[in-house]
Short mmCIF file of C-alpha atoms and ligand atoms in Angstrom, two decimals:
data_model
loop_
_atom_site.label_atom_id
_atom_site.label_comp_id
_atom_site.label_asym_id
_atom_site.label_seq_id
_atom_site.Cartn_x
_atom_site.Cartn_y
_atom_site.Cartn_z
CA UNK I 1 6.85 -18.81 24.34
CA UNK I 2 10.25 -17.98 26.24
CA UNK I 3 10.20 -14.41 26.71
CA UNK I 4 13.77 -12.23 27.55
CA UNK I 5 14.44 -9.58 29.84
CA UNK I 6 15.87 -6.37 29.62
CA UNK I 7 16.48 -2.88 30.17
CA UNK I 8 15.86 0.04 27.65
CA UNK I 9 16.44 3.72 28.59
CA UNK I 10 15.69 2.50 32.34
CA UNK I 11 12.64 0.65 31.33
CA UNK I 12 12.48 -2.91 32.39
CA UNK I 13 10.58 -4.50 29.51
CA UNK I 14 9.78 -7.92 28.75
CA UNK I 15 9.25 -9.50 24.97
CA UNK I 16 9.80 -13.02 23.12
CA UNK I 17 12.49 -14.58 22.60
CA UNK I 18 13.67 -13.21 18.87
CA UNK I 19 12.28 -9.86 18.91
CA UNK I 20 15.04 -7.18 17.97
CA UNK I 21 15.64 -4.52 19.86
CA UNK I 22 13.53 -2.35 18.01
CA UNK I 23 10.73 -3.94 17.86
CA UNK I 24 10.74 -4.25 21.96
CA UNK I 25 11.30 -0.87 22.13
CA UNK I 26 8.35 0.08 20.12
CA UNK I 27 5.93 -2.36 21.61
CA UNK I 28 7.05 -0.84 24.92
CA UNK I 29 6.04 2.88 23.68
CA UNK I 30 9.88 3.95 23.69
CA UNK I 31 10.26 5.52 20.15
CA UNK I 32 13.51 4.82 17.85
CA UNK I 33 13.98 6.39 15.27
CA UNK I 34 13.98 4.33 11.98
CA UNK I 35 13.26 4.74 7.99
CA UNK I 36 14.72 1.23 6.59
CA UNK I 37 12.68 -1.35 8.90
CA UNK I 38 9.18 -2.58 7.86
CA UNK I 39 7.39 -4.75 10.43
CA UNK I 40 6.49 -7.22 7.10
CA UNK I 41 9.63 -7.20 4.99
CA UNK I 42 13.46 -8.67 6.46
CA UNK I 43 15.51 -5.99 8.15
CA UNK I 44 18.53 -4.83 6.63
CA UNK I 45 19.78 -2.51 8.49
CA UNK I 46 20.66 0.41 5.69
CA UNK I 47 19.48 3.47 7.06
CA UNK I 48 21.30 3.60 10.52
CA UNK I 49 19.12 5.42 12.22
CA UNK I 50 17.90 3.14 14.95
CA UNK I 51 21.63 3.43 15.99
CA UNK I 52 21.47 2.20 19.72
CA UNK I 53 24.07 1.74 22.95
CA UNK I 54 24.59 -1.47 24.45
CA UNK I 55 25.75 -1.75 27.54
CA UNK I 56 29.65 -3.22 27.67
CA UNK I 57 28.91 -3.92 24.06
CA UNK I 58 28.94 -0.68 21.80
CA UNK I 59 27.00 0.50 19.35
CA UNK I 60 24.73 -1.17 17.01
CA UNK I 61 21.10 -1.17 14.98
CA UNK I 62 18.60 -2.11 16.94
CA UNK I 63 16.31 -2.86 14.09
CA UNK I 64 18.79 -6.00 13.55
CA UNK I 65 19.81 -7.08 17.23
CA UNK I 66 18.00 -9.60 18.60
CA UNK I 67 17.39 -8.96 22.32
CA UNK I 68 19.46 -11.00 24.95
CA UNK I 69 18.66 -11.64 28.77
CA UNK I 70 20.02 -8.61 31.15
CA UNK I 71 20.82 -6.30 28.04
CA UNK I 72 20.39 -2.79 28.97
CA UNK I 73 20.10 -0.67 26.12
CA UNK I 74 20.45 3.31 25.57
CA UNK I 75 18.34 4.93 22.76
CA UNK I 76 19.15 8.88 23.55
CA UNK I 77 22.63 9.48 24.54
CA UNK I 78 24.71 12.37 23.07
CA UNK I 79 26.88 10.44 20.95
CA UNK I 80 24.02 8.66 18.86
CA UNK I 81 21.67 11.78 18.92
CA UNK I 82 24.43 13.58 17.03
CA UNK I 83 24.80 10.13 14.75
CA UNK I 84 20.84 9.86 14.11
CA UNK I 85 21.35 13.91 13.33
CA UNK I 86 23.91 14.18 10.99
CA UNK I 87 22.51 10.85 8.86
CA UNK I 88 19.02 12.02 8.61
CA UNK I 89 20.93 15.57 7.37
CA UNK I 90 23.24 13.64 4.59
CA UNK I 91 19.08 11.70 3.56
CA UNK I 92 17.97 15.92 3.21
CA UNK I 93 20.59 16.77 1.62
CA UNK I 94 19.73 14.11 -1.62
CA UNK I 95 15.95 15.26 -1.02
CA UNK I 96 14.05 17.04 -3.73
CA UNK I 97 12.10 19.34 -0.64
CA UNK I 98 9.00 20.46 -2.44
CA UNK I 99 6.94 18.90 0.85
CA UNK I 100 3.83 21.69 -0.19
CA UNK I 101 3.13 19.45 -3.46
CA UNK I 102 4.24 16.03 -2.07
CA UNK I 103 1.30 13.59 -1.91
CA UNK I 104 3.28 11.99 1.25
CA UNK I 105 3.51 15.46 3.27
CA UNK I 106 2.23 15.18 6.62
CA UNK I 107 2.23 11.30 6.33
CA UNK I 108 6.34 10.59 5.69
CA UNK I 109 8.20 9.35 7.95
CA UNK I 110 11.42 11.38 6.80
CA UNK I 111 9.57 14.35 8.11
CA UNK I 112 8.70 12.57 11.00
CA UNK I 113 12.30 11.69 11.63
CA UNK I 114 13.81 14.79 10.82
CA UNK I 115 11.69 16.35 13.03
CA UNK I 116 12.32 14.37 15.87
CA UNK I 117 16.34 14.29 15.87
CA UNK I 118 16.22 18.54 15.31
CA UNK I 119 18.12 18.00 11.61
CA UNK I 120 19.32 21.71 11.21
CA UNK I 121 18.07 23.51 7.77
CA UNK I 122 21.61 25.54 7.69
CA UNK I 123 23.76 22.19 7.72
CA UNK I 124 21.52 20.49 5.40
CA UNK I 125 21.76 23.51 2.86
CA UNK I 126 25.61 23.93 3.70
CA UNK I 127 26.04 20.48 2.33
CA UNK I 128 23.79 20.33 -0.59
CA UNK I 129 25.74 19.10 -3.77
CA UNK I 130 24.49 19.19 -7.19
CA UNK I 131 23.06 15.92 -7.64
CA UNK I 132 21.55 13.91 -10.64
CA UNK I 133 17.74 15.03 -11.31
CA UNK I 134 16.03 11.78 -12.30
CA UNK I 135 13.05 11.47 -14.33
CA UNK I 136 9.56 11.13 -13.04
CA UNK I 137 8.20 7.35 -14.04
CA UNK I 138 4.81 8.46 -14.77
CA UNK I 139 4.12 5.62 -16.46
CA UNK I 140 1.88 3.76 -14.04
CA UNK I 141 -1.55 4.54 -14.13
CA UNK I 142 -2.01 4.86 -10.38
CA UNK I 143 1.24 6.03 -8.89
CA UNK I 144 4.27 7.79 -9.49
CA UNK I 145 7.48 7.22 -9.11
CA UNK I 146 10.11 9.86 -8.37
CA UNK I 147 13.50 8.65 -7.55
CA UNK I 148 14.33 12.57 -6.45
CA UNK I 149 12.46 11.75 -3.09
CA UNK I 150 13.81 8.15 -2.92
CA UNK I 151 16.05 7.51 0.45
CA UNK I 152 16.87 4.06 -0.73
CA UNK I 153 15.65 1.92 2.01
CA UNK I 154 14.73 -0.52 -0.40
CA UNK I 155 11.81 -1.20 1.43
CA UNK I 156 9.98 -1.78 -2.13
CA UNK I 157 12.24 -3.83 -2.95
CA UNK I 158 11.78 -6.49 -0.33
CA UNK I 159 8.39 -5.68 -0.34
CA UNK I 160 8.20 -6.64 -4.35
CA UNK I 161 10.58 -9.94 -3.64
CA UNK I 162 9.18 -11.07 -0.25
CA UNK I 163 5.30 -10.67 -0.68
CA UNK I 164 4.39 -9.97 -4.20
CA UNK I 165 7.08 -12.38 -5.38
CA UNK I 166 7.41 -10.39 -8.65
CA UNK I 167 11.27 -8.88 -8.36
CA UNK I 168 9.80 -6.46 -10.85
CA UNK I 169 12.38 -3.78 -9.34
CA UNK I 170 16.29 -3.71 -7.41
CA UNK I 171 18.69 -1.12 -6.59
CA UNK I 172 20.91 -0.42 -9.77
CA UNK I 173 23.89 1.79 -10.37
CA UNK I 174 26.25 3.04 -7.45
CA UNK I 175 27.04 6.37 -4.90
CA UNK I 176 24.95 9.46 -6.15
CA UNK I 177 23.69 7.61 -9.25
CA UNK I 178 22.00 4.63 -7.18
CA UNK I 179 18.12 3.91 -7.61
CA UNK I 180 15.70 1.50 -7.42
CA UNK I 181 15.12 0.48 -11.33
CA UNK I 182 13.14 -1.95 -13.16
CA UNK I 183 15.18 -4.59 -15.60
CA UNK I 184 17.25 -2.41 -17.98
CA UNK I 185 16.09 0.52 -16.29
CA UNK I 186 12.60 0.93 -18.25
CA UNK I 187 9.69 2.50 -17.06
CA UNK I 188 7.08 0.62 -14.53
CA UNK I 189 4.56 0.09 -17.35
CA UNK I 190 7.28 -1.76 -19.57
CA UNK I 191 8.70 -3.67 -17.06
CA UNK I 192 6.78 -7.14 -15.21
CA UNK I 193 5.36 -4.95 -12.26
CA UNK I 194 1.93 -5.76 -11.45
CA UNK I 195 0.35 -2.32 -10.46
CA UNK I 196 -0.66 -3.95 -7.37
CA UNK I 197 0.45 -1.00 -5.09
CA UNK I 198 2.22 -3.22 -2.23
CA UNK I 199 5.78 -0.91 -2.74
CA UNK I 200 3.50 2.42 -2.68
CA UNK I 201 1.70 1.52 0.81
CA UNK I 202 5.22 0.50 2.43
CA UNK I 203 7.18 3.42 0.75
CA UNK I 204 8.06 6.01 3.59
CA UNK I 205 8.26 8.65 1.74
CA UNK I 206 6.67 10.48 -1.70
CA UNK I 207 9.05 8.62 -3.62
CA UNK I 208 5.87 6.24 -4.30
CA UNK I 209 2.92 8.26 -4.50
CA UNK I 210 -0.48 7.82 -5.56
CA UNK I 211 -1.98 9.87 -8.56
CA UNK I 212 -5.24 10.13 -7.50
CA UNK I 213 -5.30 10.73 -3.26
CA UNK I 214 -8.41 11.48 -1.53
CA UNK I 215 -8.30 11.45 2.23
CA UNK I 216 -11.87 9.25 3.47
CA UNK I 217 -14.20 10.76 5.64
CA UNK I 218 -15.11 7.42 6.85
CA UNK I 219 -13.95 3.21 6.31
CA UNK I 220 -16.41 0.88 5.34
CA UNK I 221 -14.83 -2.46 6.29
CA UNK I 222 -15.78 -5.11 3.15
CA UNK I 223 -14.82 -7.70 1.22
CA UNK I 224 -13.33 -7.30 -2.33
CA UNK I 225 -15.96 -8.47 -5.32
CA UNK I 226 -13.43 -8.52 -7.88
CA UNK I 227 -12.96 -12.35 -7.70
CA UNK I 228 -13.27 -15.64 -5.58
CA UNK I 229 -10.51 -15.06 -3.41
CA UNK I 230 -12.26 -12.92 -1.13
CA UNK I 231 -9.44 -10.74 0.08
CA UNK I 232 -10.29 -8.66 3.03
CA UNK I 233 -10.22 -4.33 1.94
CA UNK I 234 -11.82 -0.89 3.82
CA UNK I 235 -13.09 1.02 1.37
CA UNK I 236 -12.63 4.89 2.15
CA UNK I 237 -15.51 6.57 1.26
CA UNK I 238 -16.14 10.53 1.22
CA UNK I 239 -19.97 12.14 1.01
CA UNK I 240 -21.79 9.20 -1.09
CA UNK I 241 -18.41 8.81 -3.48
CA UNK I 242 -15.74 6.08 -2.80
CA UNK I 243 -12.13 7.64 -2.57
CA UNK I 244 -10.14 5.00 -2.19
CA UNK I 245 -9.27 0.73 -1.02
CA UNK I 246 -7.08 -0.33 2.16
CA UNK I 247 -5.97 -3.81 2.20
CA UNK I 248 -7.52 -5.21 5.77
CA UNK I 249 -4.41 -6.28 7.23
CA UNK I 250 -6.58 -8.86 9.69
CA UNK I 251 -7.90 -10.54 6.72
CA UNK I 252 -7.14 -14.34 7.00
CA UNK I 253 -7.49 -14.60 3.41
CA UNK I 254 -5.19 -11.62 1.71
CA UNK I 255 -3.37 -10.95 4.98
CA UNK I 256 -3.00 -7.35 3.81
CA UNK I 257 -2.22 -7.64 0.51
CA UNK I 258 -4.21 -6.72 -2.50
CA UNK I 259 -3.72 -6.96 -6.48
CA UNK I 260 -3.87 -4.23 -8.92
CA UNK I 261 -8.06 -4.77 -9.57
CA UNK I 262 -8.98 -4.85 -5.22
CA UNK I 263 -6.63 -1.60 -4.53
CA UNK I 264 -7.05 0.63 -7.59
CA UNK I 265 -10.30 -0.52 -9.67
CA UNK I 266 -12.81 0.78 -7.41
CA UNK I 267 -13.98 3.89 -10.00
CA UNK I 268 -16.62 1.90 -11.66
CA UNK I 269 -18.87 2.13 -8.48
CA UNK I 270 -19.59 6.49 -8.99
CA UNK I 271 -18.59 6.52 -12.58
CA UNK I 272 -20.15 8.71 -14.58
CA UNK I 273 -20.95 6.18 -17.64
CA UNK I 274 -22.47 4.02 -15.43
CA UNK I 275 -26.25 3.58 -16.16
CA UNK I 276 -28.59 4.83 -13.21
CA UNK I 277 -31.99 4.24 -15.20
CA UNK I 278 -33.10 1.06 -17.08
CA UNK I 279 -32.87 1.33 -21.23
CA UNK I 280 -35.26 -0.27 -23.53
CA UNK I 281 -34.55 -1.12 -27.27
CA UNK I 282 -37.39 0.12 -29.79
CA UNK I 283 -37.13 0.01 -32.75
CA UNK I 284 -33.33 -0.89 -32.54
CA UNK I 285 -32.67 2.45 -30.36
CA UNK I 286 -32.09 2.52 -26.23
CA UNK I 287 -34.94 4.51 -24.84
CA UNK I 288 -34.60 5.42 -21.16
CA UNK I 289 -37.81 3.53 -19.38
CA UNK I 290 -38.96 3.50 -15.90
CA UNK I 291 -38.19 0.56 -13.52
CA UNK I 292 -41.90 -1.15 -13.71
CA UNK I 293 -41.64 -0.95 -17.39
CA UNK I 294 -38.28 -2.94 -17.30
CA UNK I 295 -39.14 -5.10 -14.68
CA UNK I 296 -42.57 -5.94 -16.81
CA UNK I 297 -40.73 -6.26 -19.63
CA UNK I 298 -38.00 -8.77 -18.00
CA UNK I 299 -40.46 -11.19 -16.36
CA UNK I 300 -42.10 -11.63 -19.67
CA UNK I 301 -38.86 -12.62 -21.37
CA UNK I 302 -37.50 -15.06 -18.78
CA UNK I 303 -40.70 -16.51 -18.47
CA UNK I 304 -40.80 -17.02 -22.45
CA UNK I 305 -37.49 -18.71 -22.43
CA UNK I 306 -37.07 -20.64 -19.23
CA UNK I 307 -34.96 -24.05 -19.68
CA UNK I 308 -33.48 -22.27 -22.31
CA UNK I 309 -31.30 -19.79 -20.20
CA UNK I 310 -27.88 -18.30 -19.56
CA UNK I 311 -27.04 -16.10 -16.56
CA UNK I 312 -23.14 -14.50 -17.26
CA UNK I 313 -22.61 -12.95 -13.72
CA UNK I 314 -20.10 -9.73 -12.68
CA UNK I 315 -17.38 -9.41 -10.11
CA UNK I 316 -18.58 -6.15 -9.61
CA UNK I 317 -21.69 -7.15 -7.94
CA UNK I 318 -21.48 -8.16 -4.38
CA UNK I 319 -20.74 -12.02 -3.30
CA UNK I 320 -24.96 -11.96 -2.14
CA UNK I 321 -25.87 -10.61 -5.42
CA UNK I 322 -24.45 -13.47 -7.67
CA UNK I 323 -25.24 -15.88 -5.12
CA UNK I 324 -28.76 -14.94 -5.74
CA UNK I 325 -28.51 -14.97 -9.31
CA UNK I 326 -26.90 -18.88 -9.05
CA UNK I 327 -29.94 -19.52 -6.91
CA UNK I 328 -32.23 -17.92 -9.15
CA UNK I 329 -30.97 -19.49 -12.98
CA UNK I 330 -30.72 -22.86 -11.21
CA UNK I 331 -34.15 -22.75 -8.64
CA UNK I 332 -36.42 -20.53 -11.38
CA UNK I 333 -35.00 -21.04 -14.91
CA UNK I 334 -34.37 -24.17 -14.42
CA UNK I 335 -31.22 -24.20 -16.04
CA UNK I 336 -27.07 -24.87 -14.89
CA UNK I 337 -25.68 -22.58 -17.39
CA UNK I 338 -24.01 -19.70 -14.78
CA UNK I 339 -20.66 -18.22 -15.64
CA UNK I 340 -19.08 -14.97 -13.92
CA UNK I 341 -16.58 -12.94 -15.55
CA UNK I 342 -13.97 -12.98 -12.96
CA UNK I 343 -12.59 -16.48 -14.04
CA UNK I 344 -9.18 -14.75 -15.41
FE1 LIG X 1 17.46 0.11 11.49
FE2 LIG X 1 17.21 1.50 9.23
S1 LIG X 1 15.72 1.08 10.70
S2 LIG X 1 18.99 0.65 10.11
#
């Protein structure tokens, strides 16, 4: 592939043809700031803070300028540090800042960018307006949405139209009154949104935020059970009790993306209904039994009624597990009739 040339903040660096300057700079370890940009969504350029100097060019964002042969590029001079400052200030000022109870803190990159151009607490509270206090969309079962923390990168946006495909949500109204809304402004469970999560793993902030958040001790690297597709997920998992799903983002098959069932429904595995010890029915009542009683009692009833079987398999066993019970209704019961529940 052709690859350009150029300089940033002295560095010579070298990176395909097409890459913006942003994304050079960051493969190159030089850090810009930036809120708007998402590596997997179009750039749009909203946020201005990966303001940049061009050489005998002027200013511009470097998360939408494609590099160009000989450019040299400034990330840090006076000018655009005072730029980056006073627009990260103007995002704080809009920002409900109760970080102690956000679900984000330590893990948002407006903290992270705040931090790093030195925005000043007095200007930020100096310029504070009253602003409209929106509701919290609680709807959802799995996340919340609070359009107080919302910096309106519209990063949810793309990431609804560009990968999910659902355009369950846009930005609506204008200046202090703009958010990102569902049609007719309902809430996320009366709208088409799918649950699936994509806008709350891109969202920078704790304008997405998950209702249930449980940091994993460890990552078990799997595949999802839920249904034929096979997407690729880590499941986070914390003393014998699993806490949470990451889409694998090197799965060929979901390429990082997950529905609503592979990222939230993982409960079932340590939940509390589930049965731990086989039941027997006598005299129409579930008895609690041990496992060579069931067993006993199982081979004697397949056996009775081989050839005259139907094995109705789960997506919440693993792949091996119904592949086994296939094998077994077709090799030992001698019988075709195998359905699995995840056909919807
Ligand atoms: Fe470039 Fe927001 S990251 S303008």
């Amino acid at each position: 592939m052709e690859s350009v040339k150029l300089t940033i903040d002295g560095c010579s660096v070298e990176v395909p043809k097409g890459t913006t300057i942003l994304e050079a700079a960051l493969a190159n370890g030089i850090y810009i700031p930036h809120l708007c940009f998402h590596p997997e969504v179009r750039a749009v350029g909203v946020c201005r803070l990966c303001l940049v100097e061009i050489e005998k060019r002027g200013n511009a964002v470097a998360c939408k300028t494609p590099v160009e042969p000989g450019m040299v590029v400034r990330t840090e001079t006076p000018a655009i540090r005072d730029t980056r400052r006073v627009a990260v200030e103007l995002l704080l000022v809009n920002h409900h800042g109760d970080c102690l109870t956000c679900a984000k803190s330590g893990d948002c990159k407006l903290q992270d960018v705040a931090r790093y151009v030195g925005a000043r607490p007095e200007a930020v509270a100096r310029m504070r307006r009253p602003a409209p206090a929106f509701t919290i969309d609680d709807s959802n079962p799995f996340f919340t949405r609070d359009m107080n923390k919302c910096v309106l990168c519209g990063i949810c946006v793309r990431t609804c139209e560009e990968i999910v495909g659902a355009d369950a949500i846009d930005f609506a109204f204008r200046g202090y009154s703009s958010v990102i809304a569902t049609f007719g402004n309902k809430p996320l469970a009366e709208s088409k949104c799918e649950a699936c999560g994509e806008c709350l793993v891109r969202c920078p902030v704790g304008a997405l935020a998950p209702k249930k958040a449980r940091t994993p001790a460890h990552e078990v690297k799997t595949v999802c059970s839920y249904c034929g597709c096979g997407c690729g997920i880590y499941l986070g998992v914390r003393g014998n009790q699993v806490v949470g799903v990451r889409a694998d983002p090197a799965s060929p098959v979901s390429l990082g993306s997950l529905c609503v069932k592979g990222r939230f429904g993982y409960e079932y595995v340590n939940h509390p209904d589930r049965l731990t010890r086989p039941l027997i029915r006598r005299d129409g009542v579930l008895q609690e039994a041990s496992w060579d009683e069931a067993l006993e009692l199982v081979a004697t009833k397949l056996a009775e009624h081989r050839g005259k079987f139907a094995a109705l398999a789960s997506a919440k066993c693993t792949n091996e597990d119904n592949y086994v019970l296939q094998k077994f209704t077709r090799g030992v019961m001698a019988t075709n009739n195998v359905d699995h529940c995840a056909r919807i």
